[in-house]
Amino acid sequence: MDGETYHCMGLRTKRGIFWTLILLFAGYSVMVYDQGTAHSTGEEAYTAAADRGKMVYHQYNCVSCHQIYGLGGYMGPDLTNVTTSKGRAYAEAFITGGTAKMPRLGLDRQETDDLLDYLEYVGKAGHYPVTDLETTFYGNIIPADGK
Amino acid sequence: MESSGTNTGLRFVLLGQLSLWAGLAFGVIGAFQFLWPGLFEWMPFFKSRPLHVSLVVAWIFSTAIGGIYHYLPRIGVPLYSERMATWHLGIFIATGLAIVGSYLAGRFGGREYWEFPPVLAIPIIVSWVMFGVNYAATVFKVKDWPVHYWMWATGILFFFITYLEANAWMVPYVRGNLVREITLQWKSYGALVGSWNMMVYGTSIFVMSQLSGNEDLPRSYTAFLLYFLGFTNLLFGWAHHTYVLPAAPWVRGVAYAVSMTELLVLAHIIRNWRSSLGVMRRMVHHRALMFIAAAEAWIFINLTLALLLSVPAVNVYTHGTHITVAHAMGSTIGINTMILLASVYFMLCPKGGELGKRWTSIGFWLTNISLLTFFVCLVAAGIVKGRLTIAEQLSHQEIMVRITPFLIGFAVSGVGILTGLSLILWDSVGRTFTRLRSEQ
Ligand code: HEM
C-alpha cells in the first residue's frame, strides 16, 4: 500500500456487496437454524426436569470449569458423555460430594436430579471427543457415524 | 485535530483502562488456581473466570466505543447527541457494576461469557440502541464513508445480532435440541468477536490514517477488499468452532472453505510487510506506532494459528484444549489490546510530543515478551492434551498432571503480562485523569 495513487471502489459497488452479504447471511442463518441443526438424537430425553437441569447448569456456572462438546472452561473434564459412559451414580458422587479440585456446590436433591437428567439428555445427543473418524485428502473429517 | 465535543469518549476510555487492570488481576488469580485449586476460597475459579473475561471484554468494548465518541467530533463530525452519549456511559457503568456484583455474589444464570442473570441483557440492549442511533445519525451526514466508518457501523450492527442469538436459547425451539442450541451459541460468538474486531480494526485504520496524514488510505480499493473479506469471515466462518458437533456436514464444509479465504489476508501481510514498515517509518514519530507495529506482528502469528485450527483434521485434536485459550488470548491481548493502547495514546497526545517515558517502554517489551511465552506454553499444553485425549485416551486427571509444567509457565508469564501492562496503565491512566481534569 505504498503507492501514491489509490484506486477507489465506487459507492454503489460497496453498497451492493454489503447488502448481498447481509442477504446471504440471513438466508444461510435460516438454513442453519432449521435443516443444518434439525437432527439431534435423544430429543425425547429433553423432559421438563432436563429443562430445569439446564438452568441449574447455568446457575452454578458449571461451564466455567467444564465443557460440553469441548466448549467451556478448562479446569475440569468434558461432561458430554459422563452419564452415558461412566454412569449417573458416578456423576452424582462428584456433584454432591465435590473433590479436592471441584468445590462442593451445595445443590439440593431436586436440583441434583434435574441436573443429572440434563446431563443424560446431553449424553444421548452424540459423542465427544470424536475418536472414530476418517480424514479426507483436503483436510476435512468424516466421523464414523457419517456426520 | 480540532478540540471540540465533550469528554464522554475519554471517560469511556478511562473506564476501559480500569476494567483492564481489574480484569488482569482476576486472570492471574484464575491461572494460579489451575495449579492450586484451593487458592483464595473467597474467590473460586467459577467467579474469577467470568470476572476476568467480562472485565477484559469490557476493556475492549469500552475503549473502542470511547474512541468513536472522541474522534468523530474532533475531525469535524459532531455527534448527533452528546447527551445520549452521556446516558450511554451512565447505563454502561451501572450495568457493569451490576454484573460484577452478581458474579461476586455468586449469582449466575446466563451462558458462557454472559453468565450474569439474563435480565441484565435489557439495559445492555437499551444502551446499545442509543449508541447505534447516535452513531447512525452522526455519520449519515457524511457522504461516501472511509472504510473505518463502515467497520464501526458493522461492529455496532453485529452486536445486535450476536445478542439476539446469544439469547436464543430461551426459545424452546432452540433449547429443546442440543445440537441447534450449541451451534447457535457459537454462531453468536462468531458475531460477537466479529463485532469487536470490526470496531477495533476500524480504530486502527483511523489512527494510522491520521498519523500518516494520508486520508486516501482508508478509501483505497485494498482497504475495502480486506474489509469485505473480514466481513465474509465474520458472517460465514464461525462454524470452525463447532466442527465436532453432529450437525449437518455442510455446516462444517462452508466454515472450512470460508475460513481458508483468510489465506489471502496472510499473503497480503507477507507481501506488504516491507512497504508497511516503510510507511510507518515515514510517519510522525509517535508512541502509538509502536503498539500498532506489535499488533501487526501478532496478527501474523495468530492468523497462522487460526488457519491451522480451521482445518477440521487438525481441529479434532486441538478443539477443547488450551490451544483455544492461546488463540483467544493471543488475539485479544496481542492484537486488540495493542491497537487499543495505540488509540489511547493517540487520543491523549494527538501530536506526539513528550511520550518517551522509560517505564512505559519497559512495560511494552515486558508485555510482548511475556505474551510470547504465555502463548507458547498454552499451545504446548494444548498439543499435549490433544494427543493424550485422542491418541492415548488418558483421563482428565492424568492429562492435567502431564501438562502442569506448561501451566506453570502460563501462570508465571501471566504475571509478566500483568506487570508489563501495569507499567503502561500507570502512565496512561494518569494521563487520562490529568486530561479529564484540565478539560473540566
Ligand atoms: C489484555 C489482557 C487479557 C485479555 C484480553 C484476556 C482475554 C481472555 C479471554 C477472551 C478468555 C476466554 C478464553 C476462552 O474461553 O477460551 C480468557 C480466559 C482466561 N484468561 Fe485471559 N486475558 C488477558 C490476560 C490474562 C492474564 C494476564 C492471565 C494470567 C495468567 C489470564 C488468564 C486467563 C485464564 C486462567 C483464563 C481461563 C482459561 C480456561 O478456562 O481454561 N488472562 N482471557
XYZ file of C-alpha atoms and ligand atoms in Angstrom:
630
model
C 0.000 0.000 0.000
C 2.947 2.235 -0.678
C 1.767 3.768 -3.923
C 0.777 7.386 -4.019
C -2.336 6.897 -6.097
C -5.225 4.896 -4.732
C -7.967 3.315 -6.717
C -11.262 3.710 -5.020
C -14.241 1.403 -5.069
C -17.468 3.021 -6.208
C -20.118 3.701 -3.606
C -22.676 1.599 -5.445
C -20.337 -1.347 -5.624
C -19.700 -1.116 -1.893
C -23.358 -0.920 -1.052
C -24.094 -3.758 -3.446
C -21.529 -6.063 -1.893
C -22.587 -5.154 1.626
C -26.262 -5.858 1.124
C -25.613 -9.010 -0.872
C -23.553 -10.351 2.003
C -26.245 -9.429 4.520
C -28.918 -11.195 2.453
C -26.784 -14.294 2.030
C -26.165 -14.284 5.757
C -29.867 -14.060 6.519
C -30.626 -16.961 4.185
C -27.769 -19.035 5.487
C -28.808 -18.391 9.081
C -32.285 -19.703 8.403
C -30.797 -22.832 6.843
C -28.533 -23.386 9.827
C -31.256 -22.788 12.392
C -33.513 -25.179 10.610
C -32.113 -28.024 8.491
C -28.478 -27.612 9.479
C -29.249 -28.493 13.052
C -32.568 -30.283 12.702
C -31.306 -33.691 13.551
C -30.442 -34.330 17.162
C -30.725 -37.787 18.630
C -32.179 -38.298 22.065
C -34.567 -35.369 21.851
C -37.158 -37.407 23.738
C -34.863 -37.177 26.768
C -35.451 -33.439 26.880
C -38.017 -33.581 29.636
C -39.261 -30.803 31.891
C -36.767 -31.971 34.500
C -33.923 -31.827 31.985
C -35.026 -28.334 31.086
C -34.819 -27.271 34.739
C -31.484 -29.056 34.902
C -30.129 -26.881 32.132
C -30.902 -23.828 34.254
C -29.169 -25.424 37.224
C -26.130 -25.912 34.993
C -26.235 -22.194 34.243
C -26.948 -21.072 37.799
C -23.995 -22.904 39.316
C -21.803 -21.853 36.427
C -20.590 -25.385 35.709
C -19.446 -24.040 32.319
C -16.634 -22.059 33.930
C -14.820 -25.340 34.658
C -16.441 -27.889 32.337
C -17.043 -28.319 28.640
C -19.815 -29.849 26.563
C -18.502 -30.799 23.132
C -15.213 -29.230 24.157
C -16.754 -25.800 24.696
C -16.362 -24.168 28.100
C -13.651 -23.546 30.698
C -10.762 -25.987 31.001
C -10.260 -26.599 34.678
C -12.384 -29.752 34.794
C -13.152 -32.576 32.315
C -15.596 -32.540 29.401
C -19.046 -33.681 30.540
C -20.690 -34.570 27.213
C -20.847 -38.310 27.825
C -20.184 -38.517 31.532
C -23.509 -40.078 32.490
C -23.832 -42.287 29.432
C -20.312 -43.702 29.684
C -19.467 -43.551 33.384
C -22.939 -43.696 34.835
C -25.368 -41.496 36.658
C -24.206 -42.534 40.113
C -20.621 -41.660 39.221
C -21.582 -38.153 38.152
C -23.829 -37.729 41.144
C -20.963 -38.545 43.511
C -18.928 -35.632 42.130
C -21.824 -33.214 42.181
C -22.922 -33.937 45.713
C -19.525 -34.598 47.275
C -17.088 -32.411 45.360
C -13.387 -33.356 45.323
C -10.132 -31.666 46.240
C -10.353 -29.879 42.899
C -14.061 -29.472 42.394
C -15.886 -27.420 45.017
C -18.942 -28.798 46.762
C -21.564 -26.525 45.374
C -24.387 -27.413 47.743
C -27.121 -28.346 45.276
C -30.309 -29.659 46.860
C -31.857 -33.023 45.955
C -34.223 -31.668 43.340
C -31.518 -29.621 41.623
C -29.171 -32.599 41.556
C -31.777 -34.876 39.983
C -32.734 -32.295 37.389
C -29.103 -31.653 36.545
C -28.440 -35.358 36.093
C -31.452 -35.618 33.777
C -29.996 -32.787 31.752
C -26.594 -34.458 31.560
C -28.238 -37.683 30.416
C -30.024 -35.823 27.683
C -26.720 -34.217 26.625
C -25.023 -37.609 26.567
C -27.653 -39.108 24.299
C -27.256 -36.479 21.590
C -23.844 -37.672 20.357
C -20.229 -38.438 21.164
C -17.313 -36.305 22.132
C -14.360 -36.459 21.705
C -14.674 -37.797 18.199
C -12.048 -40.527 18.034
C -13.548 -42.644 15.283
C -13.211 -40.730 12.032
C -11.728 -40.603 8.585
C -9.785 -37.729 7.104
C -10.155 -36.603 3.510
C -7.149 -35.567 1.418
C -8.102 -31.900 1.723
C -8.222 -31.993 5.496
C -11.909 -32.451 6.137
C -13.194 -35.107 8.510
C -15.895 -37.744 8.207
C -16.925 -39.105 11.598
C -17.707 -42.815 11.569
C -21.434 -42.176 12.035
C -21.420 -40.185 8.814
C -21.782 -36.720 10.330
C -7.401 17.617 15.232
C -9.778 20.278 16.398
C -10.727 20.216 20.002
C -14.455 20.123 20.300
C -17.045 17.860 21.791
C -17.333 16.841 25.415
C -15.148 14.289 27.053
C -17.590 11.375 27.255
C -15.259 9.469 24.935
C -12.360 9.926 27.315
C -14.466 8.787 30.230
C -15.287 5.580 28.384
C -11.592 5.155 27.772
C -10.763 5.706 31.436
C -13.366 3.130 32.388
C -11.887 0.729 29.851
C -8.390 1.053 31.280
C -9.602 0.491 34.826
C -11.554 -2.599 33.700
C -8.438 -3.957 32.048
C -6.442 -3.525 35.208
C -9.020 -5.308 37.340
C -9.577 -7.982 34.699
C -5.865 -8.759 34.559
C -5.761 -9.325 38.301
C -8.590 -11.865 38.099
C -6.891 -13.575 35.156
C -3.740 -14.091 37.173
C -5.766 -15.429 40.108
C -7.530 -17.849 37.752
C -4.255 -19.071 36.262
C -2.805 -19.874 39.677
C -5.997 -21.704 40.594
C -5.184 -24.225 37.878
C -2.132 -25.052 39.980
C -3.725 -24.683 43.435
C -7.485 -25.144 43.141
C -7.971 -24.169 46.791
C -6.259 -20.793 46.386
C -8.498 -17.923 47.589
C -11.541 -19.683 48.972
C -13.472 -16.420 48.750
C -12.788 -16.137 45.035
C -13.220 -19.609 43.499
C -12.476 -20.199 39.831
C -16.156 -20.140 38.902
C -16.134 -16.484 39.971
C -12.637 -15.424 38.915
C -13.026 -16.712 35.353
C -16.212 -14.802 34.470
C -14.896 -11.706 36.244
C -11.713 -11.906 34.205
C -13.401 -12.485 30.883
C -16.174 -9.907 31.357
C -13.807 -7.203 32.560
C -11.312 -7.626 29.731
C -14.135 -7.730 27.193
C -15.439 -4.528 28.799
C -11.976 -3.011 28.217
C -12.201 -3.833 24.535
C -15.711 -2.505 24.012
C -15.430 0.499 26.279
C -12.180 1.725 24.743
C -13.384 1.161 21.188
C -16.669 2.977 21.896
C -14.794 5.772 23.673
C -12.584 6.224 20.634
C -15.565 6.615 18.316
C -17.205 9.206 20.574
C -13.922 11.010 20.989
C -12.638 11.062 17.421
C -15.723 11.922 15.399
C -16.299 15.435 16.801
C -12.584 16.151 16.518
C -12.466 15.512 12.792
C -15.386 17.794 12.131
C -18.242 15.320 12.526
C -20.066 16.463 15.683
C -22.099 13.830 17.492
C -25.807 13.854 16.849
C -26.405 13.889 20.584
C -23.807 14.403 23.288
C -26.474 13.826 25.896
C -27.300 10.397 24.525
C -23.619 9.522 24.715
C -23.551 10.566 28.355
C -26.566 8.368 29.058
C -24.872 5.517 27.275
C -21.902 5.891 29.598
C -24.149 6.020 32.657
C -26.011 2.835 31.730
C -22.757 1.120 30.767
C -21.274 1.827 34.205
C -24.432 0.853 36.106
C -24.819 -2.413 34.181
C -21.131 -3.175 34.554
C -21.326 -2.736 38.300
C -24.431 -4.929 38.458
C -22.654 -7.664 36.516
C -19.546 -7.545 38.699
C -21.763 -7.522 41.788
C -23.739 -10.547 40.660
C -20.555 -12.527 39.955
C -19.079 -11.608 43.314
C -22.305 -12.709 44.978
C -22.216 -15.985 43.034
C -25.442 -15.244 41.189
C -25.281 -16.633 37.683
C -27.905 -17.598 35.148
C -26.675 -16.914 31.634
C -24.355 -18.934 29.469
C -20.627 -18.834 28.877
C -19.292 -15.251 28.554
C -22.711 -13.894 29.547
C -23.009 -15.732 32.847
C -24.906 -12.961 34.640
C -28.666 -13.201 35.297
C -30.430 -12.725 31.930
C -32.417 -9.622 32.988
C -29.230 -7.598 32.689
C -29.483 -8.114 28.944
C -32.170 -5.411 28.919
C -30.023 -2.392 29.889
C -27.263 -3.677 27.618
C -29.602 -3.695 24.637
C -31.099 -0.314 25.549
C -27.719 1.389 25.788
C -26.580 -0.252 22.588
C -29.644 1.027 20.752
C -28.760 4.521 21.939
C -25.233 4.059 20.654
C -26.444 2.734 17.315
C -28.934 5.548 16.786
C -26.422 8.188 17.794
C -23.738 6.783 15.513
C -26.076 6.424 12.558
C -27.490 9.935 12.932
C -23.953 11.288 13.230
C -22.294 9.666 10.242
C -25.204 9.639 7.832
C -24.403 13.283 7.211
C -21.095 12.231 5.711
C -21.263 11.082 2.070
C -19.001 8.315 0.785
C -17.594 6.868 4.022
C -13.973 5.879 4.553
C -13.602 2.215 5.434
C -13.451 2.728 9.204
C -16.941 4.228 9.222
C -18.162 1.059 7.539
C -16.299 -1.063 10.040
C -17.663 0.779 13.052
C -21.169 0.515 11.630
C -20.709 -3.205 11.034
C -19.386 -3.687 14.557
C -22.389 -1.904 16.042
C -24.874 -3.778 13.866
C -23.408 -7.162 14.660
C -23.595 -6.608 18.344
C -27.377 -6.750 17.973
C -27.174 -9.969 16.013
C -24.857 -11.611 18.487
C -27.106 -10.508 21.290
C -30.237 -11.911 19.741
C -28.561 -15.217 19.011
C -26.841 -15.406 22.384
C -30.260 -15.258 23.992
C -31.948 -17.569 21.513
C -31.578 -20.460 23.975
C -34.566 -19.056 25.831
C -36.813 -20.111 22.957
C -37.999 -23.742 23.289
C -37.412 -24.437 19.571
C -33.727 -23.843 20.225
C -33.149 -25.268 23.640
C -35.038 -28.483 23.066
C -32.374 -29.506 20.544
C -28.826 -29.676 21.888
C -27.091 -29.522 18.521
C -29.077 -26.492 17.498
C -28.563 -24.809 20.806
C -24.779 -25.212 20.880
C -24.439 -24.347 17.197
C -26.374 -21.125 17.711
C -24.373 -20.267 20.779
C -21.177 -20.456 18.759
C -22.696 -18.701 15.827
C -23.440 -15.865 18.209
C -19.837 -15.811 19.478
C -18.630 -15.535 15.916
C -20.705 -12.384 15.587
C -19.521 -11.142 18.984
C -15.850 -11.427 18.182
C -16.556 -10.062 14.711
C -18.343 -7.128 16.296
C -15.460 -6.058 18.483
C -12.863 -6.817 15.836
C -14.626 -4.550 13.369
C -14.677 -1.742 15.922
C -11.036 -2.257 16.894
C -9.635 -2.693 13.371
C -11.594 0.355 12.264
C -9.926 2.283 15.080
C -6.539 1.065 13.938
C -7.118 2.227 10.379
C -8.318 5.585 11.641
C -5.255 6.112 13.846
C -2.904 5.061 11.040
C -4.506 7.378 8.525
C -4.291 10.275 10.971
C -0.661 9.594 11.784
C 0.315 9.281 8.156
C -1.736 12.280 7.177
C -2.971 10.170 4.290
C -6.726 10.370 4.118
C -6.881 8.271 0.957
C -5.588 5.181 2.668
C -8.952 4.270 4.223
C -10.682 4.838 0.912
C -8.431 2.625 -1.144
C -9.560 -0.413 -3.049
C -7.378 -2.709 -0.957
C -8.792 -1.358 2.294
C -12.295 -2.218 1.114
C -11.357 -5.616 -0.246
C -9.854 -6.527 3.109
C -12.914 -5.207 4.891
C -15.292 -7.287 2.787
C -13.125 -10.346 3.234
C -13.164 -9.876 7.001
C -16.891 -9.343 6.882
C -17.442 -12.550 4.908
C -15.485 -14.442 7.519
C -17.486 -12.871 10.299
C -20.693 -13.984 8.598
C -19.792 -17.482 7.462
C -16.637 -18.646 9.221
C -17.933 -19.157 12.786
C -18.627 -22.886 12.486
C -14.923 -23.693 12.749
C -15.718 -23.731 16.477
C -18.301 -26.459 16.092
C -16.719 -28.920 13.669
C -17.033 -31.638 16.297
C -20.796 -31.259 16.693
C -23.106 -33.737 14.968
C -24.719 -31.034 12.795
C -25.236 -31.356 9.031
C -21.883 -31.869 7.250
C -22.330 -28.778 5.045
C -22.210 -26.533 8.112
C -18.650 -27.743 8.556
C -17.858 -27.528 4.844
C -18.945 -23.902 4.486
C -16.951 -22.785 7.516
C -13.855 -24.634 6.343
C -13.998 -23.157 2.854
C -14.683 -19.621 4.056
C -12.006 -19.750 6.755
C -9.396 -20.617 4.161
C -10.013 -17.334 2.353
C -8.088 -15.770 5.239
C -5.024 -17.137 3.480
C -5.405 -14.128 1.208
C -5.030 -11.847 4.200
C -1.939 -13.724 5.254
C -0.497 -13.417 1.768
C -1.303 -9.730 1.767
C 0.514 -9.191 5.060
C 3.587 -11.043 3.881
C 3.676 -9.220 0.561
C 3.292 -5.805 2.110
C 5.466 -6.331 5.140
C 8.379 -4.190 3.961
C 6.288 -1.446 2.455
C 4.042 -1.095 5.506
C 7.152 -0.823 7.676
C 8.365 1.829 5.254
C 5.104 3.740 5.582
C 5.425 3.597 9.343
C 8.982 4.870 9.274
C 7.930 7.930 7.332
C 5.194 8.799 9.796
C 5.421 11.257 12.642
C 7.234 9.549 15.455
C 4.583 8.537 17.931
C 4.242 6.007 20.709
C 1.036 4.760 19.119
C 3.067 3.364 16.230
C 4.980 1.046 18.494
C 1.731 -0.575 19.587
C 0.442 -0.796 16.016
C 3.675 -2.469 14.906
C 3.301 -5.025 17.727
C -0.302 -5.663 16.695
C 0.829 -6.346 13.104
C 3.272 -8.987 14.286
C 0.582 -10.590 16.440
C -1.899 -10.596 13.569
C 0.581 -12.644 11.605
C 1.167 -15.140 14.432
C -2.492 -15.512 15.371
C -3.736 -15.756 11.838
C -1.308 -18.562 11.122
C -2.531 -20.447 14.179
C -6.181 -19.744 13.361
C -5.758 -21.055 9.828
C -4.292 -24.277 11.151
C -7.111 -24.689 13.673
C -9.663 -24.183 10.926
C -8.565 -27.348 9.138
C -11.031 -29.932 10.514
C -8.416 -32.693 10.594
C -6.259 -30.525 12.866
C -9.196 -29.162 14.799
C -10.307 -32.562 16.109
C -7.061 -32.636 18.073
C -6.868 -29.029 19.155
C -10.535 -28.418 19.930
C -11.309 -28.311 23.614
C -7.684 -27.787 24.611
C -5.626 -24.827 25.769
C -4.814 -24.037 22.153
C -8.230 -22.428 22.033
C -7.234 -20.295 25.006
C -3.953 -19.414 23.234
C -5.942 -18.359 20.198
C -8.437 -16.336 22.277
C -5.932 -14.501 24.431
C -3.219 -14.307 21.761
C -5.604 -12.236 19.668
C -7.354 -10.252 22.378
C -4.073 -9.249 24.012
C -1.681 -9.201 21.056
C -3.981 -7.612 18.530
C -6.927 -5.894 20.199
C -5.192 -4.655 23.317
C -2.172 -3.383 21.372
C -4.370 -1.483 18.909
C -6.476 -0.030 21.689
C -3.401 1.119 23.600
C -2.256 2.820 20.407
C -5.627 4.515 20.259
C -5.418 5.574 23.923
C -2.023 7.193 23.379
C -3.124 8.824 20.181
C -6.160 10.253 21.922
C -4.147 11.541 24.847
C -1.356 13.048 22.762
C -2.547 13.529 19.175
C 0.581 15.497 18.313
C 3.070 13.083 19.817
C 5.492 15.106 21.870
C 6.884 14.030 25.215
C 5.968 10.394 25.320
C 9.316 8.742 25.667
C 8.969 7.615 29.249
C 11.329 4.804 30.037
C 8.979 2.757 32.166
C 6.308 2.526 29.521
C 8.847 1.192 27.024
C 9.943 -1.380 29.537
C 6.264 -2.226 30.078
C 5.749 -2.596 26.356
C 8.609 -5.038 25.918
C 7.812 -6.953 29.077
C 4.211 -7.403 27.905
C 5.146 -8.624 24.463
C 7.896 -10.978 25.543
C 5.713 -12.410 28.320
C 2.848 -12.798 25.879
C 5.033 -14.824 23.561
C 5.962 -17.186 26.406
C 2.332 -17.322 27.534
C 1.210 -18.174 24.018
C 3.846 -20.866 23.508
C 3.011 -22.503 26.869
C -0.704 -22.637 26.058
C -0.101 -24.042 22.588
C 2.250 -26.667 24.025
C -0.256 -27.597 26.749
C -2.918 -27.890 24.068
C -0.862 -30.110 21.785
C -0.002 -32.473 24.618
C -3.597 -32.561 25.842
C -4.958 -33.147 22.338
C -2.613 -36.031 21.719
C -3.228 -37.659 25.095
C -7.002 -37.293 24.743
C -7.435 -38.624 21.216
C -4.483 -40.920 20.636
C -3.922 -42.304 24.131
C -7.364 -41.646 25.601
C -5.987 -40.820 29.037
C -8.203 -39.464 31.799
C -8.527 -35.779 32.584
C -6.581 -36.200 35.834
C -3.619 -37.888 34.148
C -3.564 -35.278 31.414
C -3.615 -32.392 33.868
C -0.573 -33.846 35.620
C 1.284 -34.104 32.325
C 0.607 -30.516 31.297
C 1.383 -28.945 34.682
C 4.837 -27.646 33.636
C 3.212 -25.655 30.830
C 0.514 -24.361 33.132
C 3.236 -23.108 35.488
C 4.850 -21.299 32.556
C 1.448 -19.872 31.643
C 0.783 -18.530 35.148
C 4.261 -17.058 35.559
C 4.265 -15.345 32.177
C 0.777 -14.089 33.042
C 2.360 -12.227 35.945
C 4.774 -10.757 33.386
C 1.850 -9.514 31.291
C 0.144 -8.075 34.354
C 3.355 -6.264 35.347
C 4.102 -5.022 31.841
C 0.604 -3.727 31.214
C 0.520 -2.178 34.693
C 3.590 -0.104 33.858
C 1.805 1.164 30.754
C -1.523 1.675 32.503
C 0.113 3.572 35.351
C 1.245 6.115 32.784
C -1.857 6.131 30.564
C -4.419 6.206 33.361
C -2.534 9.076 34.987
C -2.537 10.979 31.724
C -6.237 10.318 31.200
C -7.041 11.721 34.642
C -4.904 14.792 34.035
C -6.538 15.363 30.701
C -10.043 14.999 32.101
C -9.253 17.410 34.919
C -7.782 20.008 32.568
C -10.826 19.879 30.298
C -13.321 20.407 33.072
C -5.351 -7.916 27.979
C -5.292 -8.985 28.691
C -6.167 -10.214 28.568
C -7.256 -10.453 27.756
C -7.879 -9.501 26.727
C -7.738 -11.796 28.069
C -8.836 -12.406 27.483
C -9.340 -13.650 27.804
C -10.437 -14.322 27.143
C -11.231 -13.757 25.968
C -10.631 -15.541 27.736
C -11.657 -16.619 27.357
C -10.905 -17.679 26.601
C -11.666 -18.924 26.262
O -12.836 -19.076 26.606
O -11.070 -19.811 25.612
C -9.644 -15.645 28.796
C -9.526 -16.726 29.639
C -8.567 -16.838 30.633
N -7.529 -15.925 30.890
Fe -7.223 -14.138 29.970
N -6.933 -12.343 29.032
C -5.957 -11.414 29.359
C -4.910 -11.562 30.267
C -4.741 -12.675 31.085
C -3.666 -12.845 32.026
C -2.519 -11.853 32.274
C -3.873 -14.036 32.654
C -2.990 -14.646 33.724
C -2.304 -15.692 33.547
C -5.086 -14.641 32.104
C -5.650 -15.842 32.492
C -6.788 -16.431 31.951
C -7.370 -17.685 32.408
C -6.884 -18.557 33.550
C -8.497 -17.947 31.589
C -9.464 -19.132 31.661
C -8.972 -20.247 30.800
C -9.787 -21.519 30.945
O -10.976 -21.504 31.107
O -9.195 -22.581 30.880
N -5.587 -13.780 31.146
N -8.869 -14.477 28.807
